[in-house]
Every structure is written in C-alpha cells, then in structure tokens.
Short mmCIF file of C-alpha atoms in Angstrom, two decimals:
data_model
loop_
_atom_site.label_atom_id
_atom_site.label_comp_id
_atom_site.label_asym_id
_atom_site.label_seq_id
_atom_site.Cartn_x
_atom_site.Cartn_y
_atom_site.Cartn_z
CA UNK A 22 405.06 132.69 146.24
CA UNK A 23 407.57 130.65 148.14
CA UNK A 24 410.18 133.62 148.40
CA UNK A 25 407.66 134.97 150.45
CA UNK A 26 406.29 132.62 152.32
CA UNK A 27 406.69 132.29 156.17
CA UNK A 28 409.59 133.10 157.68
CA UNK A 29 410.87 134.65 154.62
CA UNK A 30 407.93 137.55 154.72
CA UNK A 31 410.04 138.74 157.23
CA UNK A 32 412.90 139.73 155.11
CA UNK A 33 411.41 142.97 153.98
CA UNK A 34 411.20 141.61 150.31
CA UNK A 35 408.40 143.22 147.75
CA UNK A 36 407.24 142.16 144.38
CA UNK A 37 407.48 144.71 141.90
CA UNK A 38 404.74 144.63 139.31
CA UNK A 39 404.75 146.44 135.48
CA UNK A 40 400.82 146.17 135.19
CA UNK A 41 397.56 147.44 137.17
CA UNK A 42 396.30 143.43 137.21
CA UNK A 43 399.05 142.32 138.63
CA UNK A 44 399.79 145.10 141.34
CA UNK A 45 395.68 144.49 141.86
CA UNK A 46 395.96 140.55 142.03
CA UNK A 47 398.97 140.67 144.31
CA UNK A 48 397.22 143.41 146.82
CA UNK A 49 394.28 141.13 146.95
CA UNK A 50 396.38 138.09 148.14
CA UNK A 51 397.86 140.42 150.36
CA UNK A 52 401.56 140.60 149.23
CA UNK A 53 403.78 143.23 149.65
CA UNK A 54 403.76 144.67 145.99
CA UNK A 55 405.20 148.21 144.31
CA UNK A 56 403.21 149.13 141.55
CA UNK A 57 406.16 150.07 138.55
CA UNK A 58 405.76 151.14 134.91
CA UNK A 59 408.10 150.50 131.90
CA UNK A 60 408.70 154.04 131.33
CA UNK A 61 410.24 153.93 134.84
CA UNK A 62 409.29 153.86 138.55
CA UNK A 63 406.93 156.91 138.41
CA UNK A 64 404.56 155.83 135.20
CA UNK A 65 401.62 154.22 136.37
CA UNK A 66 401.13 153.14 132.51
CA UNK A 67 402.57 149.72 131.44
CA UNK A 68 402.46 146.22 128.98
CA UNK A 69 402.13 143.43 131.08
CA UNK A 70 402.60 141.14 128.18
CA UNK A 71 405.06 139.38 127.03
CA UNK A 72 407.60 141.41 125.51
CA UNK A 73 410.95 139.10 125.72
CA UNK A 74 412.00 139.45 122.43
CA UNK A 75 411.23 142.65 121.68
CA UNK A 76 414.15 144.25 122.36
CA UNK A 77 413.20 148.17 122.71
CA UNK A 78 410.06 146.97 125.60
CA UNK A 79 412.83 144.55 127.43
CA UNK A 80 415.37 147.31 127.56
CA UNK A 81 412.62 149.76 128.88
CA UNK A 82 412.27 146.72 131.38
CA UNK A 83 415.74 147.09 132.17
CA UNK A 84 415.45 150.45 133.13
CA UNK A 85 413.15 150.28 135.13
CA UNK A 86 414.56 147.80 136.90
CA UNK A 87 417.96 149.86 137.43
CA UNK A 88 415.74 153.13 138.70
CA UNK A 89 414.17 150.33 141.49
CA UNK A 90 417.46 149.70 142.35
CA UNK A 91 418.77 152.83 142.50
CA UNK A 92 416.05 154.66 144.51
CA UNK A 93 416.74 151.72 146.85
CA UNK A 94 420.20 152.54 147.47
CA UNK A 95 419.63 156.35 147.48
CA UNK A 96 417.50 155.19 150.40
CA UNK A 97 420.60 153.28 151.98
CA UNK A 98 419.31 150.10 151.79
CA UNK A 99 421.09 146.73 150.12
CA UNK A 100 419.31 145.57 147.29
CA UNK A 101 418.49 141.69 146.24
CA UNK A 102 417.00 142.12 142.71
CA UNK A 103 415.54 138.74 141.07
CA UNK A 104 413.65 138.00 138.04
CA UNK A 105 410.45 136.67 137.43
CA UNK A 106 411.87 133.00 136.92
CA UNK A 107 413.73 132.74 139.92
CA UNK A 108 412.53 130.88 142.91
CA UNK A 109 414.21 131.76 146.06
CA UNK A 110 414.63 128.75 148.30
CA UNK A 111 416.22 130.33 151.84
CA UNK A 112 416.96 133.96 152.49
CA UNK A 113 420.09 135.31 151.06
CA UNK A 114 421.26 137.41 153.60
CA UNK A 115 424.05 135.44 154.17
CA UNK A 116 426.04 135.23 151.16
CA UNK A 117 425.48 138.48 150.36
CA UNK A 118 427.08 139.38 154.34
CA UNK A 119 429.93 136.85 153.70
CA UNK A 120 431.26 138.77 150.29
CA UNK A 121 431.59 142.43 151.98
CA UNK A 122 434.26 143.60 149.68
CA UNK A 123 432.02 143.46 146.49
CA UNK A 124 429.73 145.79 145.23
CA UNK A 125 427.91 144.20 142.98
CA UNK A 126 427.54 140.66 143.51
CA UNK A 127 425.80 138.47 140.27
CA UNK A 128 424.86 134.84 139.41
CA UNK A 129 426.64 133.32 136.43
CA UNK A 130 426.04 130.82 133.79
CA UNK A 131 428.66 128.98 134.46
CA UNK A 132 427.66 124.63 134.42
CA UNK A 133 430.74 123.44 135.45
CA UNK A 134 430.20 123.44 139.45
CA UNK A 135 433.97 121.61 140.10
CA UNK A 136 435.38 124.40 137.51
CA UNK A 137 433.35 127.01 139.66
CA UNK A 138 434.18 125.86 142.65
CA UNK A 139 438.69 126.57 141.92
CA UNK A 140 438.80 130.38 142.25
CA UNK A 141 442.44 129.90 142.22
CA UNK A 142 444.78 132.28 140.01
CA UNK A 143 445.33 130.51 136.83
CA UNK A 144 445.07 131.39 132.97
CA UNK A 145 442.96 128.52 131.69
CA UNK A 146 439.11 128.40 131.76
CA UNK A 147 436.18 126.67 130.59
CA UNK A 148 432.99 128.34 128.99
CA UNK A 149 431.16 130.63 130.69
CA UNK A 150 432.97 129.77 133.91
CA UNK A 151 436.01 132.20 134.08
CA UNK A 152 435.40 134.44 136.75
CA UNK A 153 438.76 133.23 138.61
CA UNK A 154 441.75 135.54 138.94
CA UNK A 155 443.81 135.03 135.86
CA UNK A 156 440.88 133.88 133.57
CA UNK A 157 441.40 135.60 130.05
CA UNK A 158 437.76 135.31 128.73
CA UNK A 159 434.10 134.16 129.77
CA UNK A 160 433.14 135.67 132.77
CA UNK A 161 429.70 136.64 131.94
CA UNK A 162 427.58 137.67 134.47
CA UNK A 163 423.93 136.73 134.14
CA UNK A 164 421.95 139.62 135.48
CA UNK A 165 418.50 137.80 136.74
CA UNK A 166 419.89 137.29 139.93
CA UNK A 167 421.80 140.38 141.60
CA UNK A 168 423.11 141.72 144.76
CA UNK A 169 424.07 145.62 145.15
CA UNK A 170 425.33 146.93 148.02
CA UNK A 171 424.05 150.79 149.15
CA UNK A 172 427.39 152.38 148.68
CA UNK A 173 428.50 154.53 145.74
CA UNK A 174 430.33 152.34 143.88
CA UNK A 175 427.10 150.09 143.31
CA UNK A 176 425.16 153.06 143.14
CA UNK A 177 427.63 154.75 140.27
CA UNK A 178 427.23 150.79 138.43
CA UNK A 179 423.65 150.88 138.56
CA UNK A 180 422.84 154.64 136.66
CA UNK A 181 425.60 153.65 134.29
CA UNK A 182 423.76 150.51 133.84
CA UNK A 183 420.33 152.36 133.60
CA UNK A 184 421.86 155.11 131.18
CA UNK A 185 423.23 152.68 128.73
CA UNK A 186 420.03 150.59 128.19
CA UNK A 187 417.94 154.19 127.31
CA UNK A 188 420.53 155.00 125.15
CA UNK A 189 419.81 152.02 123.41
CA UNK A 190 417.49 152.81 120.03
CA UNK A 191 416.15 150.07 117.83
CA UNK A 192 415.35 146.58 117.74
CA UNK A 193 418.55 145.22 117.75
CA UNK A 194 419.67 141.92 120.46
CA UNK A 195 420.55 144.60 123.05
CA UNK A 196 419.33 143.69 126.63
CA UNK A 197 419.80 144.43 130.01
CA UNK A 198 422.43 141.65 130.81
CA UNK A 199 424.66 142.66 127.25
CA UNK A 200 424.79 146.42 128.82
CA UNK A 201 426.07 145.33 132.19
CA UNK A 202 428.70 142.75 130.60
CA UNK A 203 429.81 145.81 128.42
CA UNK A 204 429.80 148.21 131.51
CA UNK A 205 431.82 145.28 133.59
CA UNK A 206 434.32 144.70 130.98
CA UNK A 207 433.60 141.13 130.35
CA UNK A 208 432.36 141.59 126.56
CA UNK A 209 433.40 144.09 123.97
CA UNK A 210 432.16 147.61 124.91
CA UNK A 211 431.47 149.43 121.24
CA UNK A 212 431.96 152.54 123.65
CA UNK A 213 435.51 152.20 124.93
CA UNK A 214 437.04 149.21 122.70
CA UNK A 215 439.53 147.29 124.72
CA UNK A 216 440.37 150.51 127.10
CA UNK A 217 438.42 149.28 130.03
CA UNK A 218 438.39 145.73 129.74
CA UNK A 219 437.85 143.17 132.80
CA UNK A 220 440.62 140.79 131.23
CA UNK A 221 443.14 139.38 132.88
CA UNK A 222 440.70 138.85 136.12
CA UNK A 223 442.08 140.30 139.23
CA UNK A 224 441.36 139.64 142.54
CA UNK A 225 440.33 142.36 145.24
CA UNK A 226 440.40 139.49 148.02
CA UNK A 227 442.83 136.60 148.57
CA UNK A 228 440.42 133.87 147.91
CA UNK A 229 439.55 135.17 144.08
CA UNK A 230 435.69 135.27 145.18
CA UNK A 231 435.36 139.15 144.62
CA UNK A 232 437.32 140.77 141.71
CA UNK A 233 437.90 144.13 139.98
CA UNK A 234 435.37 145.14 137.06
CA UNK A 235 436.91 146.74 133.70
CA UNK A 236 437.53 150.21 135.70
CA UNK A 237 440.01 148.34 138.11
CA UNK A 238 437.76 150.63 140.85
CA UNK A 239 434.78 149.03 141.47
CA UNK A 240 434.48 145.37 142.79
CA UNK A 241 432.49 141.87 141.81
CA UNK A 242 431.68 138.94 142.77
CA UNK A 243 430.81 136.09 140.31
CA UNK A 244 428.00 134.11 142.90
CA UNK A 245 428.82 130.03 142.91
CA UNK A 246 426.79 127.87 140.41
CA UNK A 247 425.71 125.52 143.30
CA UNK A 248 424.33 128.59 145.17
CA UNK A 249 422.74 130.77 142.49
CA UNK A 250 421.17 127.19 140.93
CA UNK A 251 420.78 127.39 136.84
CA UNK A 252 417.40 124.75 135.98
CA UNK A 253 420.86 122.51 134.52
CA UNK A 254 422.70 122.42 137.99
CA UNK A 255 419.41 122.08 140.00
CA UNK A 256 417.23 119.64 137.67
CA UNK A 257 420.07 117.95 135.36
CA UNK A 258 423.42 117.81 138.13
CA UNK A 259 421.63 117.65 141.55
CA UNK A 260 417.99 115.34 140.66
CA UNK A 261 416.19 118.26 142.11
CA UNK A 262 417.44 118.10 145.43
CA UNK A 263 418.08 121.80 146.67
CA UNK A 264 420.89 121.32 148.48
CA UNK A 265 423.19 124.25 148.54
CA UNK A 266 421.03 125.96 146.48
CA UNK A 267 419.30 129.56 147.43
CA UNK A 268 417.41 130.40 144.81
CA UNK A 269 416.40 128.72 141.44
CA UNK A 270 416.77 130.44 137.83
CA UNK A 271 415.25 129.37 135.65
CA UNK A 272 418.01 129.29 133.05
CA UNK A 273 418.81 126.91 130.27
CA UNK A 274 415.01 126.08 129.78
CA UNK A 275 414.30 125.82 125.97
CA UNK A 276 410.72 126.96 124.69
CA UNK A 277 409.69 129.75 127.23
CA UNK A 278 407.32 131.33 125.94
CA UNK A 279 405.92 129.32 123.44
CA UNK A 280 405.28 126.05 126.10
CA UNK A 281 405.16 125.97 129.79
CA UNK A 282 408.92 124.42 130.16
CA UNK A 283 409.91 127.23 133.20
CA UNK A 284 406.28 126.40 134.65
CA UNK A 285 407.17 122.49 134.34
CA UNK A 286 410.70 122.80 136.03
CA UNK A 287 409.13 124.93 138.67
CA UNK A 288 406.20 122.19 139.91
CA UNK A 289 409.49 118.96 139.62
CA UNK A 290 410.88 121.31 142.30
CA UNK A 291 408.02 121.53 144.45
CA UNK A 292 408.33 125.97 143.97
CA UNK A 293 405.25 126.29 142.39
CA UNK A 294 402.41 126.76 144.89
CA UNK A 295 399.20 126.65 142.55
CA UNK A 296 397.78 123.22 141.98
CA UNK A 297 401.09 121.39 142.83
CA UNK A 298 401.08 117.90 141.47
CA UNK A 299 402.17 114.89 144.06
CA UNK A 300 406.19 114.61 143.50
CA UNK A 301 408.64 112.60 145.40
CA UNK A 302 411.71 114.55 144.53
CA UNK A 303 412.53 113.43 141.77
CA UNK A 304 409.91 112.06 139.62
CA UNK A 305 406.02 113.06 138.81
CA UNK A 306 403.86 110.55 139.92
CA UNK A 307 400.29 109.77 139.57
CA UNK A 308 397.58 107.36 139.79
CA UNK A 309 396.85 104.91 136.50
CA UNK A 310 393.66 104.35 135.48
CA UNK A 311 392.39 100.70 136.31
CA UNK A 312 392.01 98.11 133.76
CA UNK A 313 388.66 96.22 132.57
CA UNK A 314 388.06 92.89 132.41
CA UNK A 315 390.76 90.74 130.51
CA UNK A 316 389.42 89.81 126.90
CA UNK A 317 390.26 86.01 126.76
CA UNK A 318 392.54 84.56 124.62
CA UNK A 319 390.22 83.84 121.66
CA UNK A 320 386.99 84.44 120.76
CA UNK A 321 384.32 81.91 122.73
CA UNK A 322 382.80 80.40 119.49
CA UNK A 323 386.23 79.55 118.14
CA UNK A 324 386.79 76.91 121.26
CA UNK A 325 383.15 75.19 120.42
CA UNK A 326 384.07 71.96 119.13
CA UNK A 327 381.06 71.86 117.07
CA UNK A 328 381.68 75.16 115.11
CA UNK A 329 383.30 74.36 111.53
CA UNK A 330 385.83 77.22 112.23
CA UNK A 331 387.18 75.74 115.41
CA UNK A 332 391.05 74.19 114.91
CA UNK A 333 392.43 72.14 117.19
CA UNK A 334 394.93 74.03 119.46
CA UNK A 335 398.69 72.44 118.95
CA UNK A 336 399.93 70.59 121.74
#
C-alpha cells in the first residue's frame, strides 16, 4: 500500500482489519496490521463484506472505529484515522503539527479550492465550503479523513461520537459522519435542537483555520480541499497531478460498489500498486493492435477488362 511504503513505514502507521482474511493476508505481506471486529476492538468475530448501505453494520463500523481511536489516545498518542478509499501521498505529520490549537482536525467536501482557500470572517458561503468564521451554514465535515489530538477534549469528542452511533437502532440513513456533524453542531442534532449549534462559525485562532464546535469548548479545524484531495479536486481540478495534495479520498466517485470507479481513479493516479497499468499522468495509454494487410480498393475481378461486370472507372 503506498501509505506504507518506504519511508512512510516509518511513521508508526497500522492497518486495521474487520476480518480474519484480511488480518491473515496483510500478516503474510508483512504489514503492520491490528486485527478489529465490528462489535468493537475486542471481538475477534466480524463481516468483511460489503456492508455500505446497510446502515445498522456501517454504524457498528463506526464504532469500532471511535473505540480504535480512543484506546489510542488513552494511550497518549495522536491519532491519523483514514478510510479504506484514501490514499495517502506524503506523511501528514505536518499539518496536523501546524494546527496545534484544534482538537479534532477533519477533511471536508468542500470543491471550491479559491472559496476554501478565504478563511476570512464573512457571512456568505458557498456549498459545502463554509467552514470560515462568520459562515451561517455548510460546514460539513467529512469524517474519512481525521486527525485527533491525545488530549481530553478529542478524547471527550470521540466517546460522544462512539456513544451516539450505538445508540443508533434501525436501518435508517444514520452513519458515522451524520453523528459527528450532529455532535459538532454543523447539522440539526434531534438531541439538543438548535441549543448547541456550530452557527455563526467562530474562530479560536486569528487566521479562521481552527474554530469552535457547537459546545463553544472544544476546537476544529476544517483541513484545506487542496490538501485533504476529494477524486473532483485531484482527478477533475488538478489532471492528476498531486501537488499539494497529502492524501487522496476517494470522494465524489459514482458507482462504488456496483463497478470498480474508486479502483479506476486509484490506478489514473499511479496509488494502486497491483498490476498498475503504464500512465503518463494524465492519460491511460496502451499499445494498439497492428493492422493486416490493406484490402484494395475493389475486388480484383472487377478491374479485368474482360469480365462483363467490369465498368470503366470515371476519369
């Protein structure tokens, strides 16, 4: 996997697998891997397949991903937490050092990269893009890329997080990145109405990078588009070039799982190591198959003179 590939192994990062065939496969190609189950961290019993849209088996996902997290920080260690469809490109440890005054720190799905970019105090926004101080609505986060720092403030976010999703009964469109908007204030929480809402954004640092969640306690910070790359901003904006880009998520991909779309996007990119096709940066290429002889013009016969079907060709 290229997120750990040399000199990224380095970096103390672990895959964490929900099935015995995956732990085993993983083991066998010698990656660091924790073995997890659905029920939590301590069940060695798990589905490994696909259970996107079924919403009870994604929330028990979602909990299991919050107990990782949180015996990570009990542990006093910083966590980096990424999904399955997320490439990382270059180490993160530098963003997440140059935003110390957040707790949690998120990617976005924000597609405006110029809107992104202005985290200047002002009312107006765009959709999906207002995480600035000021901003009135749309600052989701997008949860498949997160930061959380070992202090209790990200500690106290991430069992709130975890108890909300196993309160969750049913099949209803209730997943892991709806409970942390409701927890963060940035969508309606059928718990506390309006009480704790994020709206109007304010800033806990001068620059509008970090801000306060619904509590007005605990901080964020909304992670730039062009940093924390959507498949739009990395394929459709930048040609596939990297660029600023640390990690690729595979957002915005229609199909998944019914075709290969996130498996597509990954090989453009050059991030998927098995069987990589040849690729220039931008475009597939390949070899075309060689022609045969050229047929002439007309059939043989029909230029005998002597056959009665032969017509003189116009001058």
């Amino acid at each position: 996997l290229p997120m750990l590939a040399p000199p990224i192994e380095s970096h103390h990062a672990v895959l964490a697998a929900l099935d015995d065939a995956s732990a085993a496969r993983f083991v066998q190609l010698r990656l660091p891997t924790l073995r997890v189950g659905m029920g939590g961290i301590n069940n060695t019993k798990g589905d490994a397949a696909d259970f996107r849209w079924a919403m009870s088996a994604f929330r028990a996902y979602g909990v299991t991903k919050a107990e990782v997290i949180m015996w990570l920080l009990r542990e006093g260690r910083d966590v980096c937490m990424s999904d399955v469809d997320a490439a990382w490109i270059a180490p993160p440890h530098g963003l997440f050092h140059s935003l110390p005054e957040a707790d949690v720190l998120a990617g976005t799905d924000c597609l405006s990269i110029e809107w992104d970019a202005d985290r200047s105090a002002r009312k107006n926004s765009v959709a999906r893009c207002g995480h600035h101080p000021g901003s009135t609505w749309s600052a989701f986060f997008n949860t498949g890329v997160m930061f959380f720092r070992a202090n209790p403030h990200a500690l106290e976010i991430a069992g709130e997080w975890r108890d909300r999703m196993a309160a969750v009964r049913g099949e209803g469109m209730i997943d892991d990145q709806l409970t942390f908007n409701q927890l963060a204030g940035t969508v309606r929480d059928p718990r506390k109405g309006n009480k704790e809402t994020i709206y109007p954004i304010k800033a806990a640092r001068p620059d509008g990078r970090v801000i306060y969640d619904g509590t007005g306690r605990r901080t964020l910070a909304a992670l730039p588009a062009d940093v924390i790359c959507s498949a739009q901003a990395y394929h459709i904006f930048q040609s596939s070039q990297p660029r600023a880009c640390l990690v690729l998520h595979l957002t915005f991909v229609e199909g998944w799982p019914k075709n290969p779309a996130k498996y597509w996007r990954l090989r453009e990119a050059g991030l998927f190591p098995l069987r990589p096709e040849p690729f220039d940066g931008r475009y597939l290429s390949f070899t075309p198959p060689q022609p045969g002889p050229v047929p002439p013009e007309r059939h043989p016969s029909l230029l005998d003179p002597t056959n009665p079907s032969w017509r003189k060709p116009m001058p």
